[in-house]
Tab-separated table of C-alpha atoms in Angstrom:
chain	number	residue	atom	x	y	z
A	1	UNK	CA	22.680	8.189	34.711
A	2	UNK	CA	23.316	6.716	38.156
A	3	UNK	CA	21.800	3.366	39.104
A	4	UNK	CA	19.661	4.986	41.803
A	5	UNK	CA	18.174	7.552	39.419
A	6	UNK	CA	17.578	4.886	36.792
A	7	UNK	CA	15.846	2.655	39.347
A	8	UNK	CA	13.522	5.446	40.439
A	9	UNK	CA	12.873	6.357	36.824
A	10	UNK	CA	11.833	2.775	36.080
A	11	UNK	CA	9.524	2.670	39.119
A	12	UNK	CA	7.878	6.030	38.384
A	13	UNK	CA	7.383	5.277	34.682
A	14	UNK	CA	5.892	1.859	35.460
A	15	UNK	CA	3.420	3.382	37.920
A	16	UNK	CA	2.429	6.130	35.467
A	17	UNK	CA	1.846	3.672	32.608
A	18	UNK	CA	-0.206	1.302	34.770
A	19	UNK	CA	-2.238	4.197	36.211
A	20	UNK	CA	-3.045	5.574	32.740
A	21	UNK	CA	-4.182	2.126	31.573
A	22	UNK	CA	-6.365	1.581	34.643
A	23	UNK	CA	-7.911	5.071	34.673
A	24	UNK	CA	-9.047	4.650	31.063
A	25	UNK	CA	-10.359	1.122	31.640
A	26	UNK	CA	-12.289	2.111	34.768
A	27	UNK	CA	-13.813	5.114	33.004
A	28	UNK	CA	-14.912	2.957	30.048
A	29	UNK	CA	-16.310	0.213	32.280
A	30	UNK	CA	-18.295	2.595	34.492
A	31	UNK	CA	-19.563	4.895	31.724
A	32	UNK	CA	-20.234	2.659	28.702
A	33	UNK	CA	-22.485	-0.380	28.199
A	34	UNK	CA	-20.982	-3.320	26.347
A	35	UNK	CA	-20.394	-2.697	22.601
A	36	UNK	CA	-21.213	1.034	22.859
A	37	UNK	CA	-19.031	3.122	20.546
A	38	UNK	CA	-17.856	6.710	20.855
A	39	UNK	CA	-16.368	8.289	17.733
A	40	UNK	CA	-13.129	10.036	18.598
A	41	UNK	CA	-12.025	11.053	15.126
A	42	UNK	CA	-13.503	10.723	11.632
A	43	UNK	CA	-15.206	7.335	12.198
A	44	UNK	CA	-11.899	5.409	11.961
A	45	UNK	CA	-10.889	6.038	15.574
A	46	UNK	CA	-13.495	4.874	18.066
A	47	UNK	CA	-13.786	3.871	21.672
A	48	UNK	CA	-15.798	0.630	21.640
A	49	UNK	CA	-16.243	-1.215	24.913
A	50	UNK	CA	-15.751	-4.961	24.757
A	51	UNK	CA	-14.479	-7.454	27.308
A	52	UNK	CA	-11.911	-10.144	26.656
A	53	UNK	CA	-12.134	-13.291	28.750
A	54	UNK	CA	-8.358	-13.478	28.683
A	55	UNK	CA	-7.868	-17.132	27.723
A	56	UNK	CA	-5.381	-17.699	24.905
A	57	UNK	CA	-7.022	-18.731	21.612
A	58	UNK	CA	-10.385	-18.799	23.389
A	59	UNK	CA	-9.253	-21.766	25.505
A	60	UNK	CA	-11.959	-22.823	27.933
A	61	UNK	CA	-11.154	-25.614	30.373
A	62	UNK	CA	-14.275	-25.362	32.490
A	63	UNK	CA	-15.634	-27.888	34.948
A	64	UNK	CA	-19.295	-28.665	35.289
A	65	UNK	CA	-19.718	-25.859	37.794
A	66	UNK	CA	-18.442	-23.332	35.253
A	67	UNK	CA	-14.986	-22.863	36.754
A	68	UNK	CA	-12.490	-21.935	34.034
A	69	UNK	CA	-9.263	-23.813	34.704
A	70	UNK	CA	-7.747	-22.540	31.464
A	71	UNK	CA	-8.104	-18.943	32.614
A	72	UNK	CA	-6.633	-19.776	36.020
A	73	UNK	CA	-3.595	-21.480	34.470
A	74	UNK	CA	-3.091	-18.570	32.079
A	75	UNK	CA	-3.300	-16.089	34.964
A	76	UNK	CA	-0.713	-18.040	36.968
A	77	UNK	CA	1.558	-18.147	33.920
A	78	UNK	CA	1.215	-14.376	33.502
A	79	UNK	CA	2.077	-13.828	37.158
A	80	UNK	CA	5.216	-15.885	36.621
A	81	UNK	CA	6.116	-13.824	33.559
A	82	UNK	CA	5.591	-10.583	35.484
A	83	UNK	CA	7.967	-11.834	38.145
A	84	UNK	CA	10.535	-12.743	35.482
A	85	UNK	CA	10.204	-9.304	33.865
A	86	UNK	CA	10.780	-7.552	37.193
A	87	UNK	CA	13.899	-9.655	37.768
A	88	UNK	CA	15.208	-8.974	34.262
A	89	UNK	CA	14.612	-5.215	34.462
A	90	UNK	CA	16.501	-5.114	37.762
A	91	UNK	CA	19.321	-7.024	36.062
A	92	UNK	CA	19.373	-4.516	33.162
A	93	UNK	CA	19.521	-1.605	35.602
A	94	UNK	CA	22.435	-3.219	37.486
A	95	UNK	CA	24.224	-3.734	34.166
A	96	UNK	CA	23.598	-0.059	33.302
A	97	UNK	CA	21.865	-1.123	30.087
A	98	UNK	CA	20.889	1.643	27.652
A	99	UNK	CA	17.539	3.350	28.150
A	100	UNK	CA	16.446	2.205	24.666
A	101	UNK	CA	16.469	-1.365	26.045
A	102	UNK	CA	15.111	-0.701	29.534
A	103	UNK	CA	12.215	1.483	28.301
A	104	UNK	CA	10.494	-1.205	26.156
A	105	UNK	CA	10.970	-3.752	28.946
A	106	UNK	CA	9.207	-1.383	31.339
A	107	UNK	CA	6.407	-0.946	28.791
A	108	UNK	CA	5.967	-4.726	28.520
A	109	UNK	CA	5.891	-5.011	32.315
A	110	UNK	CA	3.316	-2.213	32.635
A	111	UNK	CA	1.147	-3.797	29.940
A	112	UNK	CA	1.296	-7.218	31.562
A	113	UNK	CA	0.472	-5.822	35.011
A	114	UNK	CA	-2.324	-3.647	33.601
A	115	UNK	CA	-4.143	-6.597	32.039
A	116	UNK	CA	-3.404	-8.787	35.053
A	117	UNK	CA	-5.174	-6.288	37.328
A	118	UNK	CA	-8.322	-6.694	35.235
A	119	UNK	CA	-8.209	-10.469	35.477
A	120	UNK	CA	-7.412	-10.574	39.184
A	121	UNK	CA	-9.613	-7.849	40.633
A	122	UNK	CA	-12.297	-6.520	38.265
A	123	UNK	CA	-14.584	-9.463	38.941
A	124	UNK	CA	-14.351	-8.719	42.661
A	125	UNK	CA	-14.971	-4.956	42.587
A	126	UNK	CA	-17.335	-4.361	39.649
A	127	UNK	CA	-20.862	-5.419	38.802
A	128	UNK	CA	-21.539	-7.241	35.539
A	129	UNK	CA	-21.327	-5.072	32.418
A	130	UNK	CA	-24.392	-5.433	30.186
A	131	UNK	CA	-25.465	-4.254	26.753
A	132	UNK	CA	-27.791	-1.685	28.337
A	133	UNK	CA	-26.083	-0.365	31.474
A	134	UNK	CA	-22.480	0.326	32.531
A	135	UNK	CA	-20.935	-1.489	35.464
A	136	UNK	CA	-20.539	0.106	38.888
A	137	UNK	CA	-18.259	-0.316	41.868
A	138	UNK	CA	-19.363	-2.625	44.622
A	139	UNK	CA	-20.500	-5.567	42.534
A	140	UNK	CA	-19.043	-9.046	42.261
A	141	UNK	CA	-19.422	-10.670	38.857
A	142	UNK	CA	-16.532	-13.166	39.120
A	143	UNK	CA	-13.981	-14.590	41.515
A	144	UNK	CA	-10.308	-13.810	41.985
A	145	UNK	CA	-8.374	-14.206	38.700
A	146	UNK	CA	-11.664	-14.774	36.858
A	147	UNK	CA	-12.312	-11.174	35.768
A	148	UNK	CA	-12.462	-10.042	32.151
A	149	UNK	CA	-10.045	-7.627	30.483
A	150	UNK	CA	-11.460	-4.297	29.265
A	151	UNK	CA	-10.690	-3.338	25.640
A	152	UNK	CA	-11.700	-0.113	23.931
A	153	UNK	CA	-9.491	1.118	21.060
A	154	UNK	CA	-11.032	0.389	17.663
A	155	UNK	CA	-9.586	1.555	14.339
A	156	UNK	CA	-11.868	0.433	11.457
A	157	UNK	CA	-9.699	2.033	8.777
A	158	UNK	CA	-11.541	0.756	5.684
A	159	UNK	CA	-13.637	-2.159	4.469
A	160	UNK	CA	-11.798	-4.958	2.679
A	161	UNK	CA	-14.529	-7.135	1.221
A	162	UNK	CA	-12.295	-9.304	-0.971
A	163	UNK	CA	-9.735	-10.216	1.684
A	164	UNK	CA	-7.968	-13.547	0.989
A	165	UNK	CA	-8.799	-16.282	3.446
A	166	UNK	CA	-5.288	-16.503	4.885
A	167	UNK	CA	-5.447	-12.784	5.767
A	168	UNK	CA	-8.896	-12.917	7.344
A	169	UNK	CA	-7.382	-12.311	10.786
A	170	UNK	CA	-6.703	-8.719	9.682
A	171	UNK	CA	-10.395	-7.831	9.404
A	172	UNK	CA	-13.359	-7.969	11.769
A	173	UNK	CA	-16.788	-9.520	11.209
A	174	UNK	CA	-17.818	-6.486	9.100
A	175	UNK	CA	-14.661	-6.791	6.958
A	176	UNK	CA	-13.090	-3.641	8.363
A	177	UNK	CA	-9.312	-3.686	8.078
A	178	UNK	CA	-7.622	-3.770	11.461
A	179	UNK	CA	-10.766	-4.700	13.293
A	180	UNK	CA	-8.981	-5.727	16.483
A	181	UNK	CA	-10.154	-3.989	19.644
A	182	UNK	CA	-7.398	-3.501	22.199
A	183	UNK	CA	-6.465	-1.480	25.261
A	184	UNK	CA	-3.629	0.767	26.377
A	185	UNK	CA	-1.755	-2.127	28.006
A	186	UNK	CA	-1.812	-4.029	24.703
A	187	UNK	CA	-0.492	-0.917	22.944
A	188	UNK	CA	2.415	-0.676	25.391
A	189	UNK	CA	3.430	-4.253	24.631
A	190	UNK	CA	3.070	-3.885	20.854
A	191	UNK	CA	5.134	-0.686	20.706
A	192	UNK	CA	7.759	-2.226	22.999
A	193	UNK	CA	8.159	-5.260	20.742
A	194	UNK	CA	8.788	-2.955	17.762
A	195	UNK	CA	11.362	-0.941	19.747
A	196	UNK	CA	13.158	-4.122	20.803
A	197	UNK	CA	13.152	-5.381	17.215
A	198	UNK	CA	15.021	-2.237	16.146
A	199	UNK	CA	17.582	-2.868	18.886
A	200	UNK	CA	17.943	-6.653	18.534
A	201	UNK	CA	21.727	-6.438	18.242
A	202	UNK	CA	21.963	-5.539	21.934
A	203	UNK	CA	20.850	-9.047	22.907
A	204	UNK	CA	23.700	-10.671	20.982
């Protein structure tokens, strides 16, 4: 594959992945109140709308006026990482790296950008989501970089009531195994990490 074709392939795939993530998030945010669930398949695959404030480990470095410095610093760090990923993908393309390496890097980039869009712009363009009504365009619930990330995929596979304490992170508050709620951008990153793990020898 020529460098030009590979470059365009990377650009088109990145745009498609980001668009799919954003279309789903916008639909969920404008059609579902907070914590509403829609069963997709057999009760273990649900769409459940929650919002993630985006600060690592729940870090809150707020001032008295409620400004979250922790979220701002995390957003700036993510912007730096996105820039580094773009540089590294361009480097891989110039080196004619195999697609099995470039593809997961593109997925990580798309996931990072997808979640960054939520943080940067959702607070500026949407109204506040509530437990009774969906959000709508034209509101302003937070400032730039202060928006919340939309999550929706929920897979409560089975209840594990006797889970050992050190494995409690694997269950939710109702003891359902794999109780994490995540979005398409998170899925991109998780799948990409697995793909890179299978191809770790390339980085030697």
